[in-house]
């Protein structure tokens, strides 16, 4: 049986799958809040499509909306991202050694390339 917390986490990861939604979150991370019109401006999709993306982000708890007059402001809600990060961190031990080996390999290759360049 899936508990409530896992359903929330499922929504967060499902929302993060789409590159447009990730780009929306990035824009919101850089500004305290944006109107829907300002948020939609750089995307090559129509406003109704942006609204659908915002609905998915809202359902996942990743954004909040507030209305001021006729303008709807959108803000990032980072708590679900923290919960996803905390869940992922339990598995860090599986990829951390591999990333350490990759970094060591890249540094060794860079040192070799530097040594060859000095020898020329």
CSV table of N, CA, C and O in Angstrom, one decimal:
chain,number,residue,atom,x,y,z
A,1,UNK,N,0.8,-1.2,0.0
A,1,UNK,CA,0.0,0.0,0.0
A,1,UNK,C,0.9,1.3,0.0
A,1,UNK,O,1.8,1.4,0.8
A,2,UNK,N,0.6,2.2,-0.9
A,2,UNK,CA,1.3,3.4,-1.0
A,2,UNK,C,0.8,4.4,0.0
A,2,UNK,O,-0.4,4.7,0.1
A,3,UNK,N,1.7,5.0,0.8
A,3,UNK,CA,1.2,5.9,1.8
A,3,UNK,C,1.1,7.3,1.2
A,3,UNK,O,1.6,7.6,0.2
A,4,UNK,N,0.6,8.3,2.0
A,4,UNK,CA,0.3,9.6,1.5
A,4,UNK,C,1.6,10.3,1.1
A,4,UNK,O,1.7,11.0,0.1
A,5,UNK,N,2.6,10.2,1.9
A,5,UNK,CA,3.9,10.8,1.6
A,5,UNK,C,4.5,10.4,0.3
A,5,UNK,O,5.0,11.2,-0.5
A,6,UNK,N,4.4,9.1,0.0
A,6,UNK,CA,4.9,8.6,-1.3
A,6,UNK,C,4.1,9.1,-2.5
A,6,UNK,O,4.7,9.4,-3.5
A,7,UNK,N,2.8,9.3,-2.3
A,7,UNK,CA,2.0,9.9,-3.4
A,7,UNK,C,2.4,11.3,-3.7
A,7,UNK,O,2.5,11.7,-4.8
A,8,UNK,N,2.7,12.1,-2.6
A,8,UNK,CA,3.2,13.4,-2.8
A,8,UNK,C,4.5,13.4,-3.5
A,8,UNK,O,4.8,14.2,-4.4
A,9,UNK,N,5.4,12.5,-3.1
A,9,UNK,CA,6.7,12.4,-3.8
A,9,UNK,C,6.6,12.0,-5.2
A,9,UNK,O,7.3,12.6,-6.1
A,10,UNK,N,5.7,11.1,-5.5
A,10,UNK,CA,5.4,10.7,-6.9
A,10,UNK,C,5.0,11.9,-7.7
A,10,UNK,O,5.4,12.1,-8.9
A,11,UNK,N,4.1,12.8,-7.2
A,11,UNK,CA,3.7,14.0,-7.9
A,11,UNK,C,4.8,14.9,-8.2
A,11,UNK,O,4.9,15.6,-9.2
A,12,UNK,N,5.7,15.1,-7.2
A,12,UNK,CA,6.9,16.0,-7.4
A,12,UNK,C,7.8,15.5,-8.5
A,12,UNK,O,8.1,16.2,-9.4
A,13,UNK,N,8.1,14.2,-8.4
A,13,UNK,CA,9.0,13.6,-9.5
A,13,UNK,C,8.3,13.7,-10.9
A,13,UNK,O,8.9,13.9,-11.9
A,14,UNK,N,7.0,13.4,-10.9
A,14,UNK,CA,6.3,13.5,-12.2
A,14,UNK,C,6.3,14.9,-12.7
A,14,UNK,O,6.4,15.1,-13.9
A,15,UNK,N,6.1,15.9,-11.8
A,15,UNK,CA,6.2,17.3,-12.3
A,15,UNK,C,7.5,17.7,-12.8
A,15,UNK,O,7.7,18.4,-13.8
A,16,UNK,N,8.6,17.1,-12.2
A,16,UNK,CA,9.9,17.5,-12.6
A,16,UNK,C,10.4,16.8,-13.9
A,16,UNK,O,11.5,17.2,-14.4
A,17,UNK,N,9.7,15.9,-14.4
A,17,UNK,CA,10.1,15.2,-15.6
A,17,UNK,C,10.1,16.1,-16.8
A,17,UNK,O,10.9,16.0,-17.7
A,18,UNK,N,9.2,17.1,-16.8
A,18,UNK,CA,9.0,17.9,-18.0
A,18,UNK,C,10.0,19.1,-18.0
A,18,UNK,O,10.1,19.8,-17.0
A,19,UNK,N,10.7,19.3,-19.1
A,19,UNK,CA,11.7,20.4,-19.1
A,19,UNK,C,11.1,21.8,-19.0
A,19,UNK,O,11.7,22.7,-18.4
A,20,UNK,N,9.9,22.0,-19.5
A,20,UNK,CA,9.2,23.3,-19.4
A,20,UNK,C,8.9,23.6,-17.9
A,20,UNK,O,9.1,24.7,-17.4
A,21,UNK,N,8.4,22.6,-17.2
A,21,UNK,CA,8.1,22.8,-15.8
A,21,UNK,C,9.4,23.0,-15.0
A,21,UNK,O,9.4,23.9,-14.1
A,22,UNK,N,10.5,22.4,-15.3
A,22,UNK,CA,11.7,22.6,-14.6
A,22,UNK,C,12.2,24.1,-15.0
A,22,UNK,O,12.7,24.8,-14.1
A,23,UNK,N,12.0,24.5,-16.2
A,23,UNK,CA,12.4,25.9,-16.6
A,23,UNK,C,11.5,26.9,-15.8
A,23,UNK,O,12.0,28.0,-15.4
A,24,UNK,N,10.2,26.6,-15.6
A,24,UNK,CA,9.4,27.5,-14.8
A,24,UNK,C,9.9,27.6,-13.4
A,24,UNK,O,10.0,28.7,-12.9
A,25,UNK,N,10.2,26.5,-12.8
A,25,UNK,CA,10.8,26.5,-11.5
A,25,UNK,C,12.1,27.3,-11.4
A,25,UNK,O,12.3,28.0,-10.4
A,26,UNK,N,12.9,27.2,-12.4
A,26,UNK,CA,14.2,27.9,-12.4
A,26,UNK,C,13.9,29.4,-12.5
A,26,UNK,O,14.5,30.2,-11.8
A,27,UNK,N,12.9,29.8,-13.3
A,27,UNK,CA,12.5,31.2,-13.4
A,27,UNK,C,12.0,31.7,-12.0
A,27,UNK,O,12.3,32.8,-11.6
A,28,UNK,N,11.2,30.9,-11.4
A,28,UNK,CA,10.7,31.3,-10.1
A,28,UNK,C,11.7,31.3,-9.0
A,28,UNK,O,11.6,32.1,-8.0
A,29,UNK,N,12.8,30.5,-9.1
A,29,UNK,CA,13.9,30.5,-8.2
A,29,UNK,C,14.6,31.8,-8.2
A,29,UNK,O,15.2,32.2,-7.3
A,30,UNK,N,14.6,32.4,-9.4
A,30,UNK,CA,15.4,33.6,-9.6
A,30,UNK,C,14.6,34.9,-9.3
A,30,UNK,O,15.2,36.0,-9.2
A,31,UNK,N,13.3,34.8,-9.1
A,31,UNK,CA,12.5,35.9,-8.8
A,31,UNK,C,11.6,35.5,-7.6
A,31,UNK,O,11.2,34.4,-7.5
A,32,UNK,N,11.3,36.5,-6.7
A,32,UNK,CA,10.4,36.1,-5.6
A,32,UNK,C,9.0,35.7,-6.0
A,32,UNK,O,8.5,34.7,-5.5
A,33,UNK,N,8.5,36.4,-7.0
A,33,UNK,CA,7.2,35.9,-7.6
A,33,UNK,C,7.1,36.6,-9.0
A,33,UNK,O,7.7,37.6,-9.3
A,34,UNK,N,6.3,36.0,-9.8
A,34,UNK,CA,6.1,36.5,-11.2
A,34,UNK,C,4.6,36.3,-11.5
A,34,UNK,O,4.0,35.4,-11.1
A,35,UNK,N,4.1,37.3,-12.3
A,35,UNK,CA,2.8,37.1,-12.8
A,35,UNK,C,2.8,36.0,-13.8
A,35,UNK,O,3.8,35.6,-14.4
A,36,UNK,N,1.6,35.4,-14.1
A,36,UNK,CA,1.5,34.3,-15.0
A,36,UNK,C,2.0,34.8,-16.4
A,36,UNK,O,2.7,34.1,-17.1
A,37,UNK,N,1.6,36.0,-16.8
A,37,UNK,CA,2.0,36.5,-18.1
A,37,UNK,C,3.5,36.7,-18.2
A,37,UNK,O,4.1,36.3,-19.2
A,38,UNK,N,4.1,37.2,-17.2
A,38,UNK,CA,5.6,37.3,-17.2
A,38,UNK,C,6.3,36.0,-17.2
A,38,UNK,O,7.3,35.8,-17.8
A,39,UNK,N,5.7,35.1,-16.4
A,39,UNK,CA,6.3,33.7,-16.4
A,39,UNK,C,6.2,33.0,-17.7
A,39,UNK,O,7.1,32.3,-18.1
A,40,UNK,N,5.1,33.2,-18.4
A,40,UNK,CA,4.9,32.5,-19.7
A,40,UNK,C,5.7,33.2,-20.9
A,40,UNK,O,5.9,32.5,-21.9
A,41,UNK,N,6.1,34.4,-20.7
A,41,UNK,CA,6.7,35.2,-21.8
A,41,UNK,C,7.8,34.5,-22.6
A,41,UNK,O,7.7,34.5,-23.8
A,42,UNK,N,8.8,33.9,-22.0
A,42,UNK,CA,9.9,33.3,-22.8
A,42,UNK,C,9.6,32.0,-23.4
A,42,UNK,O,10.4,31.5,-24.2
A,43,UNK,N,8.5,31.4,-23.1
A,43,UNK,CA,8.2,30.0,-23.6
A,43,UNK,C,7.5,30.1,-25.0
A,43,UNK,O,6.6,30.9,-25.2
A,44,UNK,N,7.9,29.2,-25.8
A,44,UNK,CA,7.3,29.1,-27.2
A,44,UNK,C,6.0,28.4,-27.2
A,44,UNK,O,5.6,27.9,-28.3
A,45,UNK,N,5.3,28.4,-26.1
A,45,UNK,CA,3.9,27.7,-26.1
A,45,UNK,C,2.9,28.8,-25.7
A,45,UNK,O,3.2,29.8,-25.2
A,46,UNK,N,1.7,28.5,-26.0
A,46,UNK,CA,0.6,29.4,-25.7
A,46,UNK,C,0.2,29.4,-24.2
A,46,UNK,O,0.6,28.4,-23.5
A,47,UNK,N,-0.4,30.4,-23.8
A,47,UNK,CA,-0.7,30.6,-22.4
A,47,UNK,C,-1.5,29.5,-21.8
A,47,UNK,O,-1.3,29.0,-20.7
A,48,UNK,N,-2.5,28.9,-22.5
A,48,UNK,CA,-3.2,27.7,-21.9
A,48,UNK,C,-2.3,26.5,-21.6
A,48,UNK,O,-2.5,25.9,-20.6
A,49,UNK,N,-1.3,26.3,-22.4
A,49,UNK,CA,-0.3,25.3,-22.2
A,49,UNK,C,0.5,25.6,-20.9
A,49,UNK,O,0.7,24.7,-20.1
A,50,UNK,N,0.9,26.8,-20.8
A,50,UNK,CA,1.6,27.2,-19.5
A,50,UNK,C,0.7,27.0,-18.3
A,50,UNK,O,1.2,26.5,-17.3
A,51,UNK,N,-0.6,27.3,-18.4
A,51,UNK,CA,-1.5,27.2,-17.3
A,51,UNK,C,-1.6,25.7,-16.9
A,51,UNK,O,-1.7,25.4,-15.7
A,52,UNK,N,-1.6,24.8,-17.9
A,52,UNK,CA,-1.6,23.4,-17.6
A,52,UNK,C,-0.3,22.9,-16.8
A,52,UNK,O,-0.4,22.2,-15.9
A,53,UNK,N,0.8,23.5,-17.3
A,53,UNK,CA,2.0,23.2,-16.5
A,53,UNK,C,2.0,23.7,-15.1
A,53,UNK,O,2.4,23.0,-14.2
A,54,UNK,N,1.4,24.9,-15.0
A,54,UNK,CA,1.3,25.5,-13.6
A,54,UNK,C,0.3,24.6,-12.7
A,54,UNK,O,0.5,24.5,-11.5
A,55,UNK,N,-0.7,24.1,-13.4
A,55,UNK,CA,-1.6,23.2,-12.6
A,55,UNK,C,-0.9,22.0,-12.1
A,55,UNK,O,-1.1,21.6,-10.9
A,56,UNK,N,0.0,21.4,-12.9
A,56,UNK,CA,0.7,20.2,-12.5
A,56,UNK,C,1.7,20.6,-11.3
A,56,UNK,O,1.8,19.9,-10.3
A,57,UNK,N,2.4,21.7,-11.5
A,57,UNK,CA,3.3,22.2,-10.4
A,57,UNK,C,2.5,22.5,-9.1
A,57,UNK,O,3.0,22.2,-8.1
A,58,UNK,N,1.4,23.0,-9.3
A,58,UNK,CA,0.5,23.4,-8.1
A,58,UNK,C,0.1,22.1,-7.4
A,58,UNK,O,0.1,22.0,-6.2
A,59,UNK,N,-0.4,21.1,-8.2
A,59,UNK,CA,-0.8,19.8,-7.6
A,59,UNK,C,0.3,19.1,-6.9
A,59,UNK,O,0.0,18.4,-5.9
A,60,UNK,N,1.5,19.3,-7.3
A,60,UNK,CA,2.7,18.7,-6.7
A,60,UNK,C,3.1,19.6,-5.5
A,60,UNK,O,4.1,19.2,-4.7
A,61,UNK,N,2.5,20.7,-5.3
A,61,UNK,CA,2.9,21.6,-4.2
A,61,UNK,C,4.1,22.4,-4.4
A,61,UNK,O,4.7,23.0,-3.5
A,62,UNK,N,4.6,22.4,-5.6
A,62,UNK,CA,5.9,23.1,-6.0
A,62,UNK,C,5.7,24.6,-6.2
A,62,UNK,O,6.7,25.4,-6.2
A,63,UNK,N,4.5,25.1,-6.4
A,63,UNK,CA,4.2,26.5,-6.5
A,63,UNK,C,3.0,26.9,-5.7
A,63,UNK,O,2.2,26.0,-5.4
A,64,UNK,N,2.9,28.2,-5.5
A,64,UNK,CA,1.6,28.7,-4.9
A,64,UNK,C,1.2,29.9,-5.8
A,64,UNK,O,2.1,30.5,-6.4
A,65,UNK,N,-0.1,30.2,-5.8
A,65,UNK,CA,-0.6,31.3,-6.5
A,65,UNK,C,-1.4,32.2,-5.6
A,65,UNK,O,-2.1,31.7,-4.7
A,66,UNK,N,-1.3,33.5,-5.9
A,66,UNK,CA,-2.1,34.4,-5.1
A,66,UNK,C,-2.6,35.5,-6.1
A,66,UNK,O,-1.9,35.9,-7.0
A,67,UNK,N,-3.8,36.0,-5.9
A,67,UNK,CA,-4.4,36.9,-6.8
A,67,UNK,C,-4.4,38.3,-6.1
A,67,UNK,O,-4.8,38.5,-5.0
A,68,UNK,N,-3.9,39.3,-6.9
A,68,UNK,CA,-3.9,40.7,-6.4
A,68,UNK,C,-4.6,41.5,-7.5
A,68,UNK,O,-4.0,41.7,-8.6
A,69,UNK,N,-5.8,41.8,-7.3
A,69,UNK,CA,-6.6,42.5,-8.4
A,69,UNK,C,-6.9,41.5,-9.5
A,69,UNK,O,-7.4,40.4,-9.2
A,70,UNK,N,-6.5,41.8,-10.7
A,70,UNK,CA,-6.6,40.9,-11.8
A,70,UNK,C,-5.4,40.1,-12.1
A,70,UNK,O,-5.4,39.3,-13.0
A,71,UNK,N,-4.3,40.3,-11.4
A,71,UNK,CA,-3.0,39.7,-11.6
A,71,UNK,C,-2.9,38.5,-10.6
A,71,UNK,O,-3.1,38.6,-9.4
A,72,UNK,N,-2.5,37.4,-11.2
A,72,UNK,CA,-2.2,36.2,-10.4
A,72,UNK,C,-0.6,36.1,-10.3
A,72,UNK,O,0.0,36.0,-11.4
A,73,UNK,N,-0.2,36.1,-9.1
A,73,UNK,CA,1.3,36.0,-8.9
A,73,UNK,C,1.6,34.5,-8.5
A,73,UNK,O,0.8,33.9,-7.8
A,74,UNK,N,2.7,34.0,-9.0
A,74,UNK,CA,3.1,32.7,-8.8
A,74,UNK,C,4.5,32.7,-8.0
A,74,UNK,O,5.4,33.5,-8.4
A,75,UNK,N,4.6,31.9,-7.0
A,75,UNK,CA,5.8,31.8,-6.2
A,75,UNK,C,6.2,30.3,-6.1
A,75,UNK,O,5.4,29.4,-6.1
A,76,UNK,N,7.5,30.1,-5.9
A,76,UNK,CA,8.1,28.8,-5.7
A,76,UNK,C,7.8,28.4,-4.3
A,76,UNK,O,7.9,29.2,-3.3
A,77,UNK,N,7.4,27.1,-4.1
A,77,UNK,CA,7.2,26.5,-2.8
A,77,UNK,C,8.3,25.4,-2.7
A,77,UNK,O,8.1,24.3,-3.2
A,78,UNK,N,9.4,25.7,-2.0
A,78,UNK,CA,10.5,24.7,-2.1
A,78,UNK,C,10.4,23.5,-1.2
A,78,UNK,O,11.2,22.6,-1.4
A,79,UNK,N,9.5,23.4,-0.3
A,79,UNK,CA,9.4,22.3,0.7
A,79,UNK,C,9.3,20.9,0.0
A,79,UNK,O,10.1,20.0,0.3
A,80,UNK,N,8.5,20.8,-1.1
A,80,UNK,CA,8.5,19.5,-1.7
A,80,UNK,C,9.8,19.1,-2.4
A,80,UNK,O,10.2,17.9,-2.4
A,81,UNK,N,10.5,20.1,-2.8
A,81,UNK,CA,11.9,19.8,-3.4
A,81,UNK,C,12.8,19.4,-2.3
A,81,UNK,O,13.7,18.5,-2.6
A,82,UNK,N,12.7,19.9,-1.1
A,82,UNK,CA,13.6,19.5,0.0
A,82,UNK,C,13.3,18.0,0.3
A,82,UNK,O,14.2,17.2,0.6
A,83,UNK,N,12.0,17.7,0.3
A,83,UNK,CA,11.6,16.3,0.6
A,83,UNK,C,12.1,15.4,-0.4
A,83,UNK,O,12.6,14.3,-0.1
A,84,UNK,N,12.0,15.8,-1.7
A,84,UNK,CA,12.6,14.9,-2.7
A,84,UNK,C,14.1,14.8,-2.6
A,84,UNK,O,14.6,13.7,-2.7
A,85,UNK,N,14.8,15.9,-2.3
A,85,UNK,CA,16.2,15.8,-2.0
A,85,UNK,C,16.6,14.9,-0.9
A,85,UNK,O,17.5,14.0,-1.0
A,86,UNK,N,15.8,15.0,0.2
A,86,UNK,CA,16.0,14.1,1.4
A,86,UNK,C,15.8,12.6,1.0
A,86,UNK,O,16.6,11.8,1.4
A,87,UNK,N,14.8,12.3,0.2
A,87,UNK,CA,14.6,11.0,-0.2
A,87,UNK,C,15.7,10.5,-1.1
A,87,UNK,O,16.2,9.4,-0.9
A,88,UNK,N,16.2,11.3,-2.0
A,88,UNK,CA,17.3,10.9,-2.9
A,88,UNK,C,18.6,10.8,-2.2
A,88,UNK,O,19.4,9.9,-2.5
A,89,UNK,N,18.8,11.5,-1.1
A,89,UNK,CA,20.1,11.5,-0.4
A,89,UNK,C,20.3,10.1,0.3
A,89,UNK,O,21.4,9.7,0.5
A,90,UNK,N,19.2,9.4,0.5
A,90,UNK,CA,19.4,8.0,1.1
A,90,UNK,C,20.1,7.1,0.1
A,90,UNK,O,20.7,6.1,0.5
A,91,UNK,N,20.1,7.4,-1.2
A,91,UNK,CA,20.7,6.6,-2.2
A,91,UNK,C,22.1,7.1,-2.7
A,91,UNK,O,22.7,6.6,-3.6
A,92,UNK,N,22.5,8.2,-2.1
A,92,UNK,CA,23.8,8.9,-2.5
A,92,UNK,C,24.9,7.9,-2.4
A,92,UNK,O,25.9,8.0,-3.2
A,93,UNK,N,24.9,7.0,-1.5
A,93,UNK,CA,26.1,6.1,-1.3
A,93,UNK,C,26.3,5.2,-2.5
A,93,UNK,O,27.4,4.7,-2.7
A,94,UNK,N,25.2,5.1,-3.3
A,94,UNK,CA,25.4,4.2,-4.5
A,94,UNK,C,26.1,5.0,-5.7
A,94,UNK,O,26.8,4.4,-6.4
A,95,UNK,N,25.9,6.3,-5.8
A,95,UNK,CA,26.5,7.0,-6.9
A,95,UNK,C,27.7,7.8,-6.5
A,95,UNK,O,28.5,8.1,-7.3
A,96,UNK,N,27.8,8.1,-5.3
A,96,UNK,CA,28.9,9.0,-4.8
A,96,UNK,C,30.3,8.4,-5.2
A,96,UNK,O,31.2,9.1,-5.7
A,97,UNK,N,30.6,7.1,-4.9
A,97,UNK,CA,31.9,6.6,-5.2
A,97,UNK,C,32.2,6.6,-6.7
A,97,UNK,O,33.3,6.9,-7.1
A,98,UNK,N,31.2,6.4,-7.5
A,98,UNK,CA,31.3,6.4,-9.0
A,98,UNK,C,31.7,7.8,-9.4
A,98,UNK,O,32.5,8.0,-10.3
A,99,UNK,N,31.0,8.8,-8.8
A,99,UNK,CA,31.3,10.2,-9.2
A,99,UNK,C,32.7,10.6,-8.8
A,99,UNK,O,33.4,11.4,-9.5
A,100,UNK,N,33.1,10.1,-7.6
A,100,UNK,CA,34.5,10.4,-7.1
A,100,UNK,C,35.5,9.8,-8.1
A,100,UNK,O,36.5,10.4,-8.4
A,101,UNK,N,35.3,8.6,-8.6
A,101,UNK,CA,36.2,7.9,-9.6
A,101,UNK,C,36.2,8.7,-10.9
A,101,UNK,O,37.2,8.9,-11.5
A,102,UNK,N,35.0,9.2,-11.3
A,102,UNK,CA,34.9,10.0,-12.5
A,102,UNK,C,35.7,11.3,-12.4
A,102,UNK,O,36.5,11.7,-13.3
A,103,UNK,N,35.6,11.9,-11.3
A,103,UNK,CA,36.3,13.2,-11.0
A,103,UNK,C,37.8,12.9,-11.0
A,103,UNK,O,38.6,13.7,-11.6
A,104,UNK,N,38.3,11.9,-10.4
A,104,UNK,CA,39.7,11.5,-10.4
A,104,UNK,C,40.2,11.3,-11.8
A,104,UNK,O,41.3,11.7,-12.1
A,105,UNK,N,39.4,10.5,-12.6
A,105,UNK,CA,39.8,10.2,-13.9
A,105,UNK,C,39.9,11.5,-14.8
A,105,UNK,O,40.9,11.7,-15.5
A,106,UNK,N,38.9,12.4,-14.6
A,106,UNK,CA,39.0,13.7,-15.4
A,106,UNK,C,40.1,14.5,-15.0
A,106,UNK,O,40.8,15.1,-15.8
A,107,UNK,N,40.5,14.6,-13.7
A,107,UNK,CA,41.6,15.3,-13.2
A,107,UNK,C,42.9,14.8,-13.7
A,107,UNK,O,43.8,15.5,-14.1
A,108,UNK,N,43.0,13.4,-13.8
A,108,UNK,CA,44.2,12.8,-14.3
A,108,UNK,C,44.4,13.1,-15.8
A,108,UNK,O,45.5,13.4,-16.2
A,109,UNK,N,43.3,13.0,-16.5
A,109,UNK,CA,43.4,13.3,-18.0
A,109,UNK,C,43.7,14.8,-18.2
A,109,UNK,O,44.5,15.1,-19.1
A,110,UNK,N,43.2,15.7,-17.4
A,110,UNK,CA,43.5,17.1,-17.5
A,110,UNK,C,45.0,17.3,-17.2
A,110,UNK,O,45.7,18.1,-17.9
A,111,UNK,N,45.5,16.6,-16.2
A,111,UNK,CA,46.9,16.8,-15.8
A,111,UNK,C,47.8,16.2,-17.0
A,111,UNK,O,48.8,16.8,-17.3
A,112,UNK,N,47.4,15.1,-17.6
A,112,UNK,CA,48.2,14.6,-18.7
A,112,UNK,C,48.2,15.5,-19.9
A,112,UNK,O,49.2,15.8,-20.5
A,113,UNK,N,47.0,16.1,-20.2
A,113,UNK,CA,46.9,17.1,-21.3
A,113,UNK,C,47.8,18.3,-21.0
A,113,UNK,O,48.5,18.8,-21.9
A,114,UNK,N,47.8,18.8,-19.7
A,114,UNK,CA,48.6,19.9,-19.4
A,114,UNK,C,50.1,19.6,-19.5
A,114,UNK,O,50.9,20.4,-20.0
A,115,UNK,N,50.5,18.4,-19.1
A,115,UNK,CA,51.9,18.0,-19.2
A,115,UNK,C,52.3,17.9,-20.7
A,115,UNK,O,53.5,18.3,-21.0
A,116,UNK,N,51.5,17.4,-21.5
A,116,UNK,CA,51.8,17.3,-23.0
A,116,UNK,C,51.9,18.7,-23.6
A,116,UNK,O,52.8,19.0,-24.4
A,117,UNK,N,51.0,19.6,-23.2
A,117,UNK,CA,51.1,21.0,-23.7
A,117,UNK,C,52.4,21.7,-23.3
A,117,UNK,O,52.9,22.5,-24.1
A,118,UNK,N,52.8,21.4,-22.1
A,118,UNK,CA,54.1,22.1,-21.6
A,118,UNK,C,55.3,21.5,-22.3
A,118,UNK,O,56.3,22.2,-22.6
A,119,UNK,N,55.2,20.2,-22.7
A,119,UNK,CA,56.3,19.5,-23.4
A,119,UNK,C,56.4,19.9,-24.9
A,119,UNK,O,57.4,19.7,-25.5
A,120,UNK,N,55.4,20.5,-25.4
A,120,UNK,CA,55.5,20.9,-26.8
A,120,UNK,C,56.2,22.1,-27.1
A,120,UNK,O,56.5,23.0,-26.5
